[in-house]
Amino acid sequence: MSLRRTDFLMIILAAAALVLSSCSRRPLYSHFENVDEAGWRRADSLHFVVPVDSAGHYCLRLDLRVNNYYPFTQLLLIARQQVHSSGEVFVDTLHFHITDEEGNVKGRGLSLFQYGCQLSSANLLADDTLSVTVTHGMNRERIEGIVDLGVTAELSEKPLP
C-alpha cells in the first residue's frame, strides 16, 4: 500500500470518527406526529417542542415515513426552528429523494419507508425550549402517502465555537 493511499485512508477514518462522535446517539428528545390520512395540506404545519434540561450544543434530525401511495420521486420540506430564549430562528429547506430514476424506493423499510436528514444544530441554554415547525413545499396543495414526521434531538459532545 502506498503512502498516499494510507494517508487518504487515515483522513477518511478521522473524518468518520469526527462525524460519529459529534452527537451522543442517545436521543434526549424523540417524537413523531401523524399526518392526516386524507393528505398533508400545504397550510398544515407539524409542530414539535423540544424541552432542554441542560445547556449545550444540540444536534437535530428530521425523520419521515412514507407509504406506497406517495406519488412523487422527491419531497421538499421546510423546517423552521426557533430558540425561545434568544428568538434566534433557523430555516432549513430539505430535499428528500424518495425513489431513484427507475422508481425504486430509496428509504429503509418494507411497507413504510423511512428517510432522515440533519437539521441545523443549535446552542441552547438550560431550561430553554426549541420549537420546530415543518411544512411541505410541494406545488400540489395536498400530498398523500406521508404517514408521519419525527424530530430527534441529541446533546453533542462538542460545543460550537
Short mmCIF file of C-alpha atoms in Angstrom, two decimals:
data_model
loop_
_atom_site.label_atom_id
_atom_site.label_comp_id
_atom_site.label_asym_id
_atom_site.label_seq_id
_atom_site.Cartn_x
_atom_site.Cartn_y
_atom_site.Cartn_z
CA MET A 1 0.00 0.00 0.00
CA SER A 2 1.48 3.35 -0.99
CA LEU A 3 1.99 6.18 1.46
CA ARG A 4 -0.57 8.32 -0.35
CA ARG A 5 -3.26 5.68 -0.11
CA THR A 6 -2.52 5.20 3.60
CA ASP A 7 -2.76 8.95 4.18
CA PHE A 8 -6.05 9.06 2.30
CA LEU A 9 -7.49 6.19 4.36
CA MET A 10 -6.39 7.88 7.60
CA ILE A 11 -8.13 11.10 6.57
CA ILE A 12 -11.33 9.18 5.77
CA LEU A 13 -11.20 7.34 9.11
CA ALA A 14 -10.55 10.57 11.04
CA ALA A 15 -13.46 12.30 9.29
CA ALA A 16 -15.76 9.35 10.01
CA ALA A 17 -14.74 9.35 13.69
CA LEU A 18 -15.42 13.08 13.94
CA VAL A 19 -18.88 12.74 12.39
CA LEU A 20 -19.81 9.75 14.54
CA SER A 21 -18.61 11.34 17.78
CA SER A 22 -20.24 14.74 17.29
CA CYS A 23 -23.57 13.64 18.73
CA SER A 24 -24.18 11.23 21.59
CA ARG A 25 -26.51 8.84 19.72
CA ARG A 26 -28.73 8.82 22.81
CA PRO A 27 -31.74 10.93 21.92
CA LEU A 28 -32.80 13.34 24.64
CA TYR A 29 -35.98 14.00 22.67
CA SER A 30 -37.70 11.93 20.00
CA HIS A 31 -41.27 12.44 18.91
CA PHE A 32 -43.34 11.65 15.79
CA GLU A 33 -46.50 13.41 14.61
CA ASN A 34 -49.01 11.64 12.36
CA VAL A 35 -50.04 13.24 9.08
CA ASP A 36 -53.73 13.30 8.12
CA GLU A 37 -54.61 10.15 6.14
CA ALA A 38 -56.53 12.27 3.62
CA GLY A 39 -53.28 14.03 2.75
CA TRP A 40 -50.97 16.72 4.06
CA ARG A 41 -52.17 20.18 3.07
CA ARG A 42 -49.61 22.88 2.40
CA ALA A 43 -51.20 25.10 5.05
CA ASP A 44 -50.95 22.37 7.72
CA SER A 45 -47.84 22.55 9.89
CA LEU A 46 -46.46 19.89 12.16
CA HIS A 47 -45.17 21.31 15.46
CA PHE A 48 -42.57 19.89 17.83
CA VAL A 49 -41.46 21.43 21.13
CA VAL A 50 -38.06 20.25 22.33
CA PRO A 51 -37.53 20.84 26.08
CA VAL A 52 -33.94 21.40 27.18
CA ASP A 53 -32.73 20.26 30.61
CA SER A 54 -29.06 21.18 30.32
CA ALA A 55 -27.14 23.77 28.34
CA GLY A 56 -25.16 22.60 25.35
CA HIS A 57 -24.98 22.15 21.63
CA TYR A 58 -27.88 20.10 20.27
CA CYS A 59 -27.95 18.14 17.02
CA LEU A 60 -31.40 17.76 15.50
CA ARG A 61 -32.68 15.25 12.98
CA LEU A 62 -35.90 15.09 10.97
CA ASP A 63 -37.25 11.66 10.01
CA LEU A 64 -40.23 10.91 7.80
CA ARG A 65 -42.14 7.77 6.92
CA VAL A 66 -43.74 7.37 3.52
CA ASN A 67 -46.01 4.62 2.20
CA ASN A 68 -46.53 3.29 -1.33
CA TYR A 69 -49.19 5.94 -2.07
CA TYR A 70 -46.70 8.80 -2.21
CA PRO A 71 -46.96 9.84 -5.90
CA PHE A 72 -43.66 11.69 -6.44
CA THR A 73 -39.96 10.83 -6.71
CA GLN A 74 -38.92 13.70 -4.43
CA LEU A 75 -40.23 15.67 -1.46
CA LEU A 76 -39.48 19.23 -0.39
CA LEU A 77 -39.91 20.16 3.28
CA ILE A 78 -39.31 23.43 5.13
CA ALA A 79 -38.26 23.15 8.78
CA ARG A 80 -38.28 26.30 10.92
CA GLN A 81 -36.58 26.16 14.32
CA GLN A 82 -36.94 28.88 16.93
CA VAL A 83 -34.90 29.15 20.13
CA HIS A 84 -37.26 30.73 22.67
CA SER A 85 -34.68 32.39 24.95
CA SER A 86 -32.90 34.29 22.18
CA GLY A 87 -35.58 34.40 19.49
CA GLU A 88 -32.99 33.02 17.08
CA VAL A 89 -34.55 31.32 14.03
CA PHE A 90 -33.06 28.71 11.71
CA VAL A 91 -34.81 27.68 8.50
CA ASP A 92 -33.81 24.52 6.63
CA THR A 93 -35.06 23.53 3.20
CA LEU A 94 -34.91 19.74 2.99
CA HIS A 95 -34.94 17.85 -0.29
CA PHE A 96 -35.67 14.12 0.01
CA HIS A 97 -35.16 11.70 -2.90
CA ILE A 98 -37.93 9.16 -2.34
CA THR A 99 -37.21 6.98 -5.39
CA ASP A 100 -34.43 6.71 -7.93
CA GLU A 101 -34.88 7.34 -11.66
CA GLU A 102 -36.20 3.78 -12.19
CA GLY A 103 -38.81 4.17 -9.44
CA ASN A 104 -37.01 2.05 -6.84
CA VAL A 105 -37.63 3.21 -3.27
CA LYS A 106 -34.52 4.66 -1.60
CA GLY A 107 -35.77 4.58 2.00
CA ARG A 108 -35.46 1.84 4.60
CA GLY A 109 -38.43 -0.44 5.27
CA LEU A 110 -40.96 -2.83 3.72
CA SER A 111 -44.38 -1.14 3.58
CA LEU A 112 -43.37 2.13 5.25
CA PHE A 113 -40.15 3.69 4.05
CA GLN A 114 -38.12 5.87 6.39
CA TYR A 115 -35.91 8.78 5.38
CA GLY A 116 -33.94 11.17 7.55
CA CYS A 117 -31.65 14.18 7.48
CA GLN A 118 -29.91 16.55 9.84
CA LEU A 119 -31.42 19.91 10.73
CA SER A 120 -29.42 22.96 11.78
CA SER A 121 -27.73 22.47 15.15
CA ALA A 122 -28.31 24.92 17.99
CA ASN A 123 -26.62 26.09 21.18
CA LEU A 124 -29.28 26.02 23.88
CA LEU A 125 -29.42 27.16 27.49
CA ALA A 126 -30.66 25.11 30.44
CA ASP A 127 -34.47 25.27 30.74
CA ASP A 128 -34.68 26.63 27.19
CA THR A 129 -37.20 25.49 24.60
CA LEU A 130 -36.75 24.89 20.90
CA SER A 131 -39.78 24.87 18.62
CA VAL A 132 -39.62 23.08 15.27
CA THR A 133 -42.35 23.67 12.67
CA VAL A 134 -42.42 21.63 9.46
CA THR A 135 -44.44 22.28 6.30
CA HIS A 136 -44.22 20.78 2.84
CA GLY A 137 -43.08 22.91 -0.07
CA MET A 138 -44.59 20.91 -2.90
CA ASN A 139 -46.57 22.59 -5.71
CA ARG A 140 -49.62 20.44 -5.05
CA GLU A 141 -51.93 21.71 -2.30
CA ARG A 142 -52.44 18.26 -0.73
CA ILE A 143 -49.98 15.37 -0.89
CA GLU A 144 -50.75 11.78 0.06
CA GLY A 145 -48.51 8.99 1.24
CA ILE A 146 -46.68 10.82 4.04
CA VAL A 147 -47.52 8.84 7.17
CA ASP A 148 -45.65 10.75 9.89
CA LEU A 149 -42.72 13.00 10.67
CA GLY A 150 -40.45 12.99 13.68
CA VAL A 151 -37.81 15.15 15.32
CA THR A 152 -34.92 13.78 17.36
CA ALA A 153 -32.57 15.93 19.48
CA GLU A 154 -29.22 14.76 20.82
CA LEU A 155 -26.77 16.61 23.03
CA SER A 156 -23.45 16.99 21.22
CA GLU A 157 -20.24 16.05 22.94
CA LYS A 158 -18.51 19.05 21.37
CA PRO A 159 -19.87 22.61 21.68
CA LEU A 160 -19.84 25.04 18.78
CA PRO A 161 -17.12 27.66 18.80
#
